[in-house]
Amino acid sequence: MSDLHFFHENILKYDRRGQSLFTDVEQRFQLMKGWWNETVKPDDSVILLGDTCFVKEELHRLKELNGVKYLVRGNHDEYSEWRYLETAGFKRVMPRVCVAGLLFTHYPVHPIEMKRYNGNVHGHIHSDIIDDPQYLSVCAEQINYRPKLLREVLEHFGLVETYADPDFVEKE
């Protein structure tokens, strides 16, 4: 999942779909946290593809989200790595990660990079869609504000690999 934009006042203006669901940033956080925690169990591993929380004083609230969380930084994840590890509770912060031959990034990568991978799971583009089966956007508003399971991602790309924990993840 990507582009949570927690406590970002302007996301309420730009996310047209969310305008019918959310009245303010606190209610948005509470609803999305509930949906997250319905999907993600406390011991599940989660790769969050950036643009997490816009208010430094609220970073600690990311610990309310279930799972062992890994952060692939987005363009709005501007705080120190320490803050994401210690304050927000991420296990690791990375620029990108590869799992099962899929490249997980915040930004969609250029098609020339796709020669090395089975696909690109990305965020950043919000409601826009790249009409190419090599790409899968997991922006919150495109996936009904709920994290996608790895099984769903693998099925999208026609892959059958499974794994138990992303500690084997290749750093890029």
Coordinates of N, CA and C in Angstrom, one line a residue:
M1 N 0.8 -1.2 0.0 CA 0.0 0.0 0.0 C 0.9 1.2 0.0
S2 N 0.4 2.3 -0.6 CA 1.1 3.6 -0.6 C 0.2 4.7 -0.4
D3 N 0.8 5.9 -0.2 CA 0.1 7.2 -0.2 C -1.0 7.2 0.9
L4 N -0.6 6.9 2.1 CA -1.6 7.0 3.2 C -1.9 8.5 3.5
H5 N -0.9 9.3 3.3 CA -1.1 10.8 3.6 C -1.8 11.1 4.9
F6 N -1.5 10.3 5.9 CA -2.1 10.6 7.2 C -1.8 12.0 7.7
F7 N -2.9 12.7 8.2 CA -2.9 14.0 8.7 C -2.5 15.1 7.7
H8 N -2.7 14.8 6.5 CA -2.4 15.8 5.4 C -3.8 16.4 5.0
E9 N -3.9 17.7 5.5 CA -5.2 18.4 5.3 C -5.6 18.5 3.8
N10 N -4.6 18.7 2.9 CA -4.9 18.9 1.5 C -5.4 17.6 0.8
I11 N -5.1 16.4 1.4 CA -5.5 15.2 0.7 C -7.0 15.2 0.7
L12 N -7.7 15.8 1.6 CA -9.1 15.8 1.7 C -9.7 16.6 0.5
K13 N -8.9 17.5 -0.1 CA -9.3 18.3 -1.2 C -9.1 17.5 -2.5
Y14 N -7.9 16.8 -2.6 CA -7.5 16.2 -3.8 C -8.0 14.8 -4.1
D15 N -8.3 14.1 -3.0 CA -8.8 12.7 -3.2 C -10.3 12.8 -3.3
R16 N -10.8 12.8 -4.6 CA -12.2 12.9 -4.8 C -13.0 11.7 -4.3
R17 N -12.5 10.5 -4.4 CA -13.2 9.4 -3.9 C -13.3 9.5 -2.3
G18 N -12.2 9.9 -1.7 CA -12.2 10.0 -0.2 C -13.1 11.1 0.3
Q19 N -13.5 12.1 -0.5 CA -14.4 13.1 -0.1 C -15.7 12.6 0.4
S20 N -16.2 11.5 -0.2 CA -17.4 10.9 0.2 C -17.3 10.0 1.5
L21 N -16.1 9.7 1.8 CA -15.8 8.8 3.0 C -15.3 9.5 4.2
F22 N -14.5 10.6 4.0 CA -13.8 11.2 5.2 C -14.2 12.6 5.4
T23 N -14.4 13.0 6.6 CA -14.8 14.4 6.9 C -13.6 15.2 7.4
D24 N -12.6 14.6 8.0 CA -11.5 15.3 8.5 C -10.3 14.3 8.6
V25 N -9.1 14.8 8.9 CA -7.9 13.9 8.9 C -7.9 12.9 10.0
E26 N -8.5 13.3 11.1 CA -8.6 12.3 12.2 C -9.5 11.1 11.9
Q27 N -10.7 11.5 11.4 CA -11.6 10.4 11.0 C -11.0 9.6 9.9
R28 N -10.3 10.2 8.9 CA -9.7 9.4 7.9 C -8.7 8.5 8.4
F29 N -7.8 8.9 9.4 CA -6.9 8.0 10.0 C -7.6 6.9 10.7
Q30 N -8.6 7.2 11.5 CA -9.3 6.1 12.3 C -10.0 5.1 11.3
L31 N -10.6 5.5 10.3 CA -11.2 4.6 9.3 C -10.2 3.7 8.6
M32 N -9.1 4.4 8.1 CA -8.1 3.6 7.4 C -7.3 2.7 8.4
K33 N -7.1 3.1 9.6 CA -6.5 2.2 10.6 C -7.4 1.0 10.8
G34 N -8.6 1.2 10.9 CA -9.6 0.0 11.1 C -9.5 -0.9 10.0
W35 N -9.5 -0.4 8.8 CA -9.5 -1.3 7.6 C -8.1 -2.0 7.5
W36 N -7.0 -1.2 7.8 CA -5.7 -1.8 7.8 C -5.6 -3.0 8.8
N37 N -6.1 -2.7 10.0 CA -6.0 -3.7 11.1 C -6.9 -4.9 10.9
E38 N -8.0 -4.8 10.1 CA -8.8 -5.9 9.6 C -8.0 -6.8 8.7
T39 N -7.2 -6.2 7.9 CA -6.4 -6.9 6.8 C -5.1 -7.5 7.3
V40 N -4.4 -6.7 8.1 CA -3.0 -7.0 8.5 C -3.1 -7.5 10.0
K41 N -2.5 -8.7 10.2 CA -2.4 -9.2 11.6 C -1.1 -8.7 12.2
P42 N -1.0 -8.7 13.5 CA 0.2 -8.1 14.2 C 1.5 -8.7 13.7
D43 N 1.6 -9.9 13.3 CA 2.9 -10.5 12.9 C 3.1 -10.5 11.4
D44 N 2.2 -10.0 10.6 CA 2.3 -9.9 9.2 C 3.4 -8.9 8.8
S45 N 4.1 -9.1 7.7 CA 5.1 -8.2 7.2 C 4.4 -7.3 6.2
V46 N 4.6 -6.0 6.2 CA 4.0 -5.0 5.3 C 5.1 -4.1 4.7
I47 N 5.0 -4.0 3.4 CA 5.8 -3.0 2.7 C 5.0 -1.8 2.4
L48 N 5.3 -0.7 3.0 CA 4.5 0.6 2.8 C 5.4 1.4 1.8
L49 N 4.7 1.8 0.6 CA 5.4 2.4 -0.4 C 5.4 3.9 -0.4
G50 N 5.6 4.5 0.8 CA 5.8 5.9 0.9 C 4.6 6.8 1.1
D51 N 4.9 8.0 1.4 CA 4.0 9.1 1.7 C 3.0 8.7 2.9
T52 N 3.6 8.5 4.0 CA 3.0 7.9 5.2 C 2.2 8.9 6.0
C53 N 2.9 9.8 6.7 CA 2.3 10.7 7.7 C 2.9 12.1 7.5
F54 N 2.1 13.1 7.4 CA 2.6 14.5 7.1 C 2.8 15.4 8.3
V55 N 2.6 14.9 9.5 CA 2.8 15.7 10.7 C 3.7 14.9 11.6
K56 N 4.9 15.5 11.9 CA 5.9 14.9 12.7 C 5.3 14.4 14.1
E57 N 4.5 15.3 14.7 CA 4.0 14.9 16.0 C 3.0 13.8 16.0
E58 N 2.6 13.3 14.8 CA 1.6 12.2 14.7 C 2.3 10.9 14.2
L59 N 3.6 11.0 13.9 CA 4.3 9.8 13.4 C 4.2 8.6 14.3
H60 N 4.2 8.8 15.6 CA 4.0 7.7 16.6 C 2.8 6.9 16.4
R61 N 1.8 7.5 15.8 CA 0.5 6.8 15.6 C 0.5 5.7 14.5
L62 N 1.6 5.7 13.7 CA 1.8 4.6 12.8 C 2.0 3.3 13.5
K63 N 2.4 3.4 14.8 CA 2.5 2.2 15.6 C 1.2 1.5 15.8
E64 N 0.1 2.3 15.6 CA -1.2 1.7 15.8 C -1.6 0.8 14.7
L65 N -0.9 0.8 13.6 CA -1.2 -0.1 12.5 C -0.5 -1.4 12.7
N66 N -1.3 -2.5 12.6 CA -0.7 -3.8 12.7 C 0.4 -4.1 11.8
G67 N 1.3 -5.1 12.2 CA 2.3 -5.6 11.2 C 3.7 -5.2 11.5
V68 N 4.6 -5.9 11.0 CA 6.0 -5.5 11.0 C 6.2 -4.7 9.7
K69 N 6.4 -3.4 9.9 CA 6.4 -2.5 8.7 C 7.7 -2.1 8.2
Y70 N 7.8 -2.2 6.8 CA 9.0 -1.8 6.1 C 8.6 -0.6 5.3
L71 N 9.4 0.5 5.3 CA 9.1 1.7 4.5 C 10.0 1.9 3.3
V72 N 9.4 2.0 2.1 CA 10.1 2.5 0.9 C 9.7 3.9 0.9
R73 N 10.7 4.8 1.0 CA 10.4 6.2 1.2 C 9.7 6.8 -0.1
G74 N 8.8 7.7 0.2 CA 8.1 8.5 -0.8 C 8.6 9.9 -0.8
N75 N 8.2 10.7 -1.8 CA 8.6 12.0 -1.9 C 8.2 12.9 -0.7
H76 N 7.2 12.5 0.1 CA 6.8 13.3 1.2 C 7.3 12.7 2.5
D77 N 8.1 11.6 2.5 CA 8.7 11.0 3.7 C 10.0 11.7 4.0
E78 N 9.9 12.9 4.6 CA 11.0 13.8 4.7 C 11.7 13.8 6.0
Y79 N 11.2 13.0 7.0 CA 11.9 13.0 8.3 C 13.1 12.1 8.3
S80 N 13.9 12.1 9.3 CA 15.1 11.3 9.4 C 14.7 9.8 9.5
E81 N 15.6 9.0 9.1 CA 15.4 7.6 9.1 C 15.1 7.2 10.6
W82 N 15.8 7.8 11.5 CA 15.6 7.5 12.9 C 14.2 7.7 13.3
R83 N 13.5 8.8 12.9 CA 12.1 9.0 13.2 C 11.2 7.9 12.7
Y84 N 11.5 7.4 11.5 CA 10.6 6.3 11.0 C 10.9 5.0 11.7
L85 N 12.1 4.8 12.1 CA 12.4 3.6 12.9 C 12.0 3.6 14.3
E86 N 12.3 4.7 15.0 CA 12.1 4.8 16.4 C 10.7 5.3 16.8
T87 N 10.3 6.4 16.1 CA 9.0 7.0 16.4 C 7.8 6.3 15.8
A88 N 8.0 6.0 14.5 CA 6.9 5.4 13.8 C 6.9 3.8 13.8
G89 N 8.0 3.2 14.2 CA 8.0 1.8 14.4 C 8.3 0.9 13.2
F90 N 8.9 1.5 12.2 CA 9.3 0.7 11.0 C 10.5 -0.1 11.4
K91 N 10.6 -1.3 10.8 CA 11.7 -2.2 11.0 C 12.9 -1.8 10.1
R92 N 12.6 -1.3 8.9 CA 13.7 -0.9 8.0 C 13.1 0.2 7.1
V93 N 14.0 1.1 6.6 CA 13.7 2.1 5.7 C 14.6 2.0 4.5
M94 N 14.0 1.9 3.3 CA 14.7 1.6 2.0 C 14.3 2.5 0.9
P95 N 15.1 2.7 -0.1 CA 14.6 3.5 -1.3 C 13.8 2.6 -2.2
R96 N 14.0 1.3 -2.2 CA 13.2 0.4 -3.1 C 13.5 -1.0 -2.6
V97 N 12.7 -2.0 -3.0 CA 12.9 -3.3 -2.5 C 12.4 -4.3 -3.6
C98 N 13.0 -5.5 -3.7 CA 12.6 -6.5 -4.7 C 12.2 -7.7 -3.9
V99 N 11.0 -8.2 -4.2 CA 10.4 -9.4 -3.7 C 9.8 -10.2 -4.8
A100 N 10.2 -11.5 -4.9 CA 9.7 -12.4 -5.9 C 9.9 -11.9 -7.3
G101 N 11.0 -11.1 -7.5 CA 11.2 -10.6 -8.8 C 10.4 -9.3 -9.2
L102 N 9.6 -8.8 -8.2 CA 8.9 -7.6 -8.4 C 9.6 -6.5 -7.7
L103 N 9.7 -5.3 -8.4 CA 10.3 -4.2 -7.8 C 9.2 -3.3 -7.2
F104 N 9.4 -3.1 -5.9 CA 8.5 -2.2 -5.1 C 9.1 -0.8 -4.9
T105 N 8.5 0.2 -5.4 CA 9.0 1.6 -5.4 C 7.9 2.5 -5.0
H106 N 8.2 3.7 -4.7 CA 7.2 4.8 -4.5 C 6.8 5.3 -5.9
Y107 N 7.7 5.7 -6.6 CA 7.4 6.2 -8.0 C 7.4 5.0 -9.0
P108 N 6.5 5.1 -10.0 CA 6.7 4.0 -11.0 C 8.0 4.2 -11.7
V109 N 8.7 3.1 -12.0 CA 10.0 3.2 -12.7 C 9.8 3.3 -14.2
H110 N 10.9 3.8 -14.8 CA 10.9 3.9 -16.3 C 10.8 2.5 -16.9
P111 N 10.1 2.4 -18.0 CA 10.0 1.0 -18.6 C 11.3 0.3 -18.9
I112 N 12.3 1.1 -19.2 CA 13.6 0.5 -19.5 C 14.1 -0.3 -18.3
E113 N 13.8 0.1 -17.1 CA 14.2 -0.7 -15.9 C 13.4 -2.0 -15.7
M114 N 12.3 -2.1 -16.4 CA 11.5 -3.3 -16.3 C 12.1 -4.6 -16.8
K115 N 13.1 -4.5 -17.6 CA 13.8 -5.6 -18.2 C 14.3 -6.6 -17.1
R116 N 14.6 -6.0 -16.0 CA 15.2 -6.8 -14.9 C 14.2 -7.4 -13.9
Y117 N 12.9 -7.0 -14.1 CA 11.9 -7.4 -13.1 C 10.7 -8.0 -13.7
N118 N 9.9 -8.7 -12.9 CA 8.7 -9.3 -13.3 C 7.5 -8.3 -13.3
G119 N 7.8 -7.1 -12.7 CA 6.8 -6.1 -12.6 C 7.2 -5.0 -11.6
N120 N 6.4 -3.9 -11.6 CA 6.7 -2.8 -10.7 C 5.4 -2.5 -9.9
V121 N 5.5 -2.7 -8.6 CA 4.4 -2.3 -7.6 C 4.8 -1.0 -7.1
H122 N 4.0 0.0 -7.3 CA 4.3 1.4 -7.0 C 3.2 2.2 -6.4
G123 N 3.5 3.4 -6.0 CA 2.5 4.3 -5.5 C 2.6 5.6 -6.3
H124 N 2.4 6.7 -5.6 CA 2.7 8.1 -6.1 C 1.6 8.7 -7.0
I125 N 1.0 7.9 -7.9 CA 0.2 8.6 -8.9 C -1.3 8.7 -8.5
H126 N -1.6 8.3 -7.3 CA -2.9 8.5 -6.8 C -4.0 7.9 -7.7
S127 N -4.8 8.7 -8.3 CA -6.0 8.2 -9.1 C -5.6 7.9 -10.5
D128 N -4.4 8.3 -11.0 CA -4.0 8.0 -12.3 C -3.6 6.5 -12.4
I129 N -3.7 6.0 -13.6 CA -3.4 4.6 -13.9 C -2.5 4.5 -15.0
I130 N -1.5 3.6 -14.9 CA -0.6 3.3 -16.0 C -1.2 2.1 -16.7
D131 N -1.6 2.2 -17.9 CA -2.2 1.2 -18.7 C -1.2 0.2 -19.3
D132 N -0.6 -0.6 -18.4 CA 0.5 -1.5 -18.8 C 0.5 -2.6 -17.7
P133 N 0.3 -3.9 -18.1 CA 0.3 -5.0 -17.1 C 1.5 -5.2 -16.3
Q134 N 2.6 -4.5 -16.7 CA 3.9 -4.6 -15.9 C 3.8 -3.7 -14.6
Y135 N 2.8 -2.9 -14.5 CA 2.7 -2.0 -13.4 C 1.5 -2.2 -12.6
L136 N 1.6 -2.1 -11.2 CA 0.5 -2.2 -10.3 C 0.6 -1.0 -9.3
S137 N -0.4 -0.1 -9.4 CA -0.4 0.9 -8.4 C -1.2 0.5 -7.1
V138 N -0.6 0.7 -6.0 CA -1.2 0.4 -4.7 C -1.5 1.6 -3.9
C139 N -1.7 2.8 -4.6 CA -2.1 4.0 -3.9 C -3.4 3.7 -3.1
A140 N -3.5 4.3 -2.0 CA -4.7 4.0 -1.1 C -6.0 4.1 -1.8
E141 N -6.2 5.2 -2.6 CA -7.5 5.4 -3.2 C -7.8 4.4 -4.3
Q142 N -6.7 3.8 -4.9 CA -6.9 2.8 -5.9 C -7.2 1.4 -5.4
I143 N -6.9 1.2 -4.2 CA -7.1 -0.2 -3.6 C -8.1 -0.1 -2.4
N144 N -9.1 0.8 -2.5 CA -10.1 0.9 -1.5 C -9.6 1.2 -0.1
Y145 N -8.5 1.9 0.0 CA -7.9 2.3 1.3 C -7.5 1.1 2.2
R146 N -7.3 -0.1 1.6 CA -6.9 -1.3 2.4 C -5.7 -1.9 1.8
P147 N -4.8 -2.4 2.6 CA -3.6 -3.0 2.1 C -3.9 -4.2 1.2
K148 N -3.1 -4.4 0.2 CA -3.2 -5.6 -0.7 C -2.3 -6.6 -0.1
L149 N -2.8 -7.9 -0.1 CA -2.0 -9.0 0.3 C -1.0 -9.4 -0.8
L150 N 0.1 -9.9 -0.4 CA 1.1 -10.3 -1.4 C 0.5 -11.3 -2.4
R151 N -0.3 -12.2 -1.9 CA -0.9 -13.2 -2.8 C -1.7 -12.5 -3.9
E152 N -2.4 -11.4 -3.6 CA -3.1 -10.6 -4.6 C -2.2 -10.0 -5.6
V153 N -1.0 -9.4 -5.1 CA -0.1 -8.8 -6.0 C 0.6 -9.9 -6.9
L154 N 0.9 -11.0 -6.4 CA 1.5 -12.1 -7.2 C 0.5 -12.5 -8.3
E155 N -0.7 -12.7 -7.9 CA -1.8 -13.1 -8.9 C -1.9 -12.1 -10.0
H156 N -1.8 -10.8 -9.6 CA -1.9 -9.7 -10.7 C -0.8 -9.9 -11.7
F157 N 0.3 -10.3 -11.3 CA 1.5 -10.5 -12.2 C 1.6 -11.9 -12.8
G158 N 0.7 -12.8 -12.4 CA 0.7 -14.2 -12.9 C 1.9 -15.0 -12.3
L159 N 2.3 -14.6 -11.0 CA 3.3 -15.3 -10.4 C 2.8 -16.2 -9.3
V160 N 3.5 -17.3 -9.0 CA 3.0 -18.2 -8.0 C 3.9 -18.3 -6.8
E161 N 5.0 -17.6 -6.8 CA 6.0 -17.7 -5.7 C 5.3 -17.2 -4.4
T162 N 5.7 -17.9 -3.3 CA 5.3 -17.5 -2.0 C 6.5 -17.3 -1.1
Y163 N 6.3 -16.7 0.0 CA 7.4 -16.5 1.0 C 6.8 -16.3 2.4
A164 N 7.6 -16.5 3.4 CA 7.1 -16.4 4.8 C 7.4 -15.0 5.3
D165 N 8.6 -14.4 5.0 CA 9.0 -13.2 5.6 C 9.9 -12.4 4.7
P166 N 9.7 -11.1 4.6 CA 10.6 -10.3 3.6 C 12.0 -10.0 4.1
D167 N 12.5 -10.7 5.2 CA 13.8 -10.5 5.6 C 14.8 -11.0 4.5
F168 N 14.4 -11.8 3.6 CA 15.2 -12.2 2.5 C 15.3 -11.2 1.4
V169 N 14.5 -10.1 1.5 CA 14.3 -9.1 0.5 C 15.7 -8.6 0.0
E170 N 15.8 -8.4 -1.3 CA 17.0 -7.8 -1.9 C 16.9 -6.3 -1.8
K171 N 17.9 -5.7 -1.2 CA 17.9 -4.2 -1.2 C 18.5 -3.8 -2.5
E172 N 17.9 -2.7 -3.0 CA 18.3 -2.1 -4.3 C 19.2 -0.9 -4.0

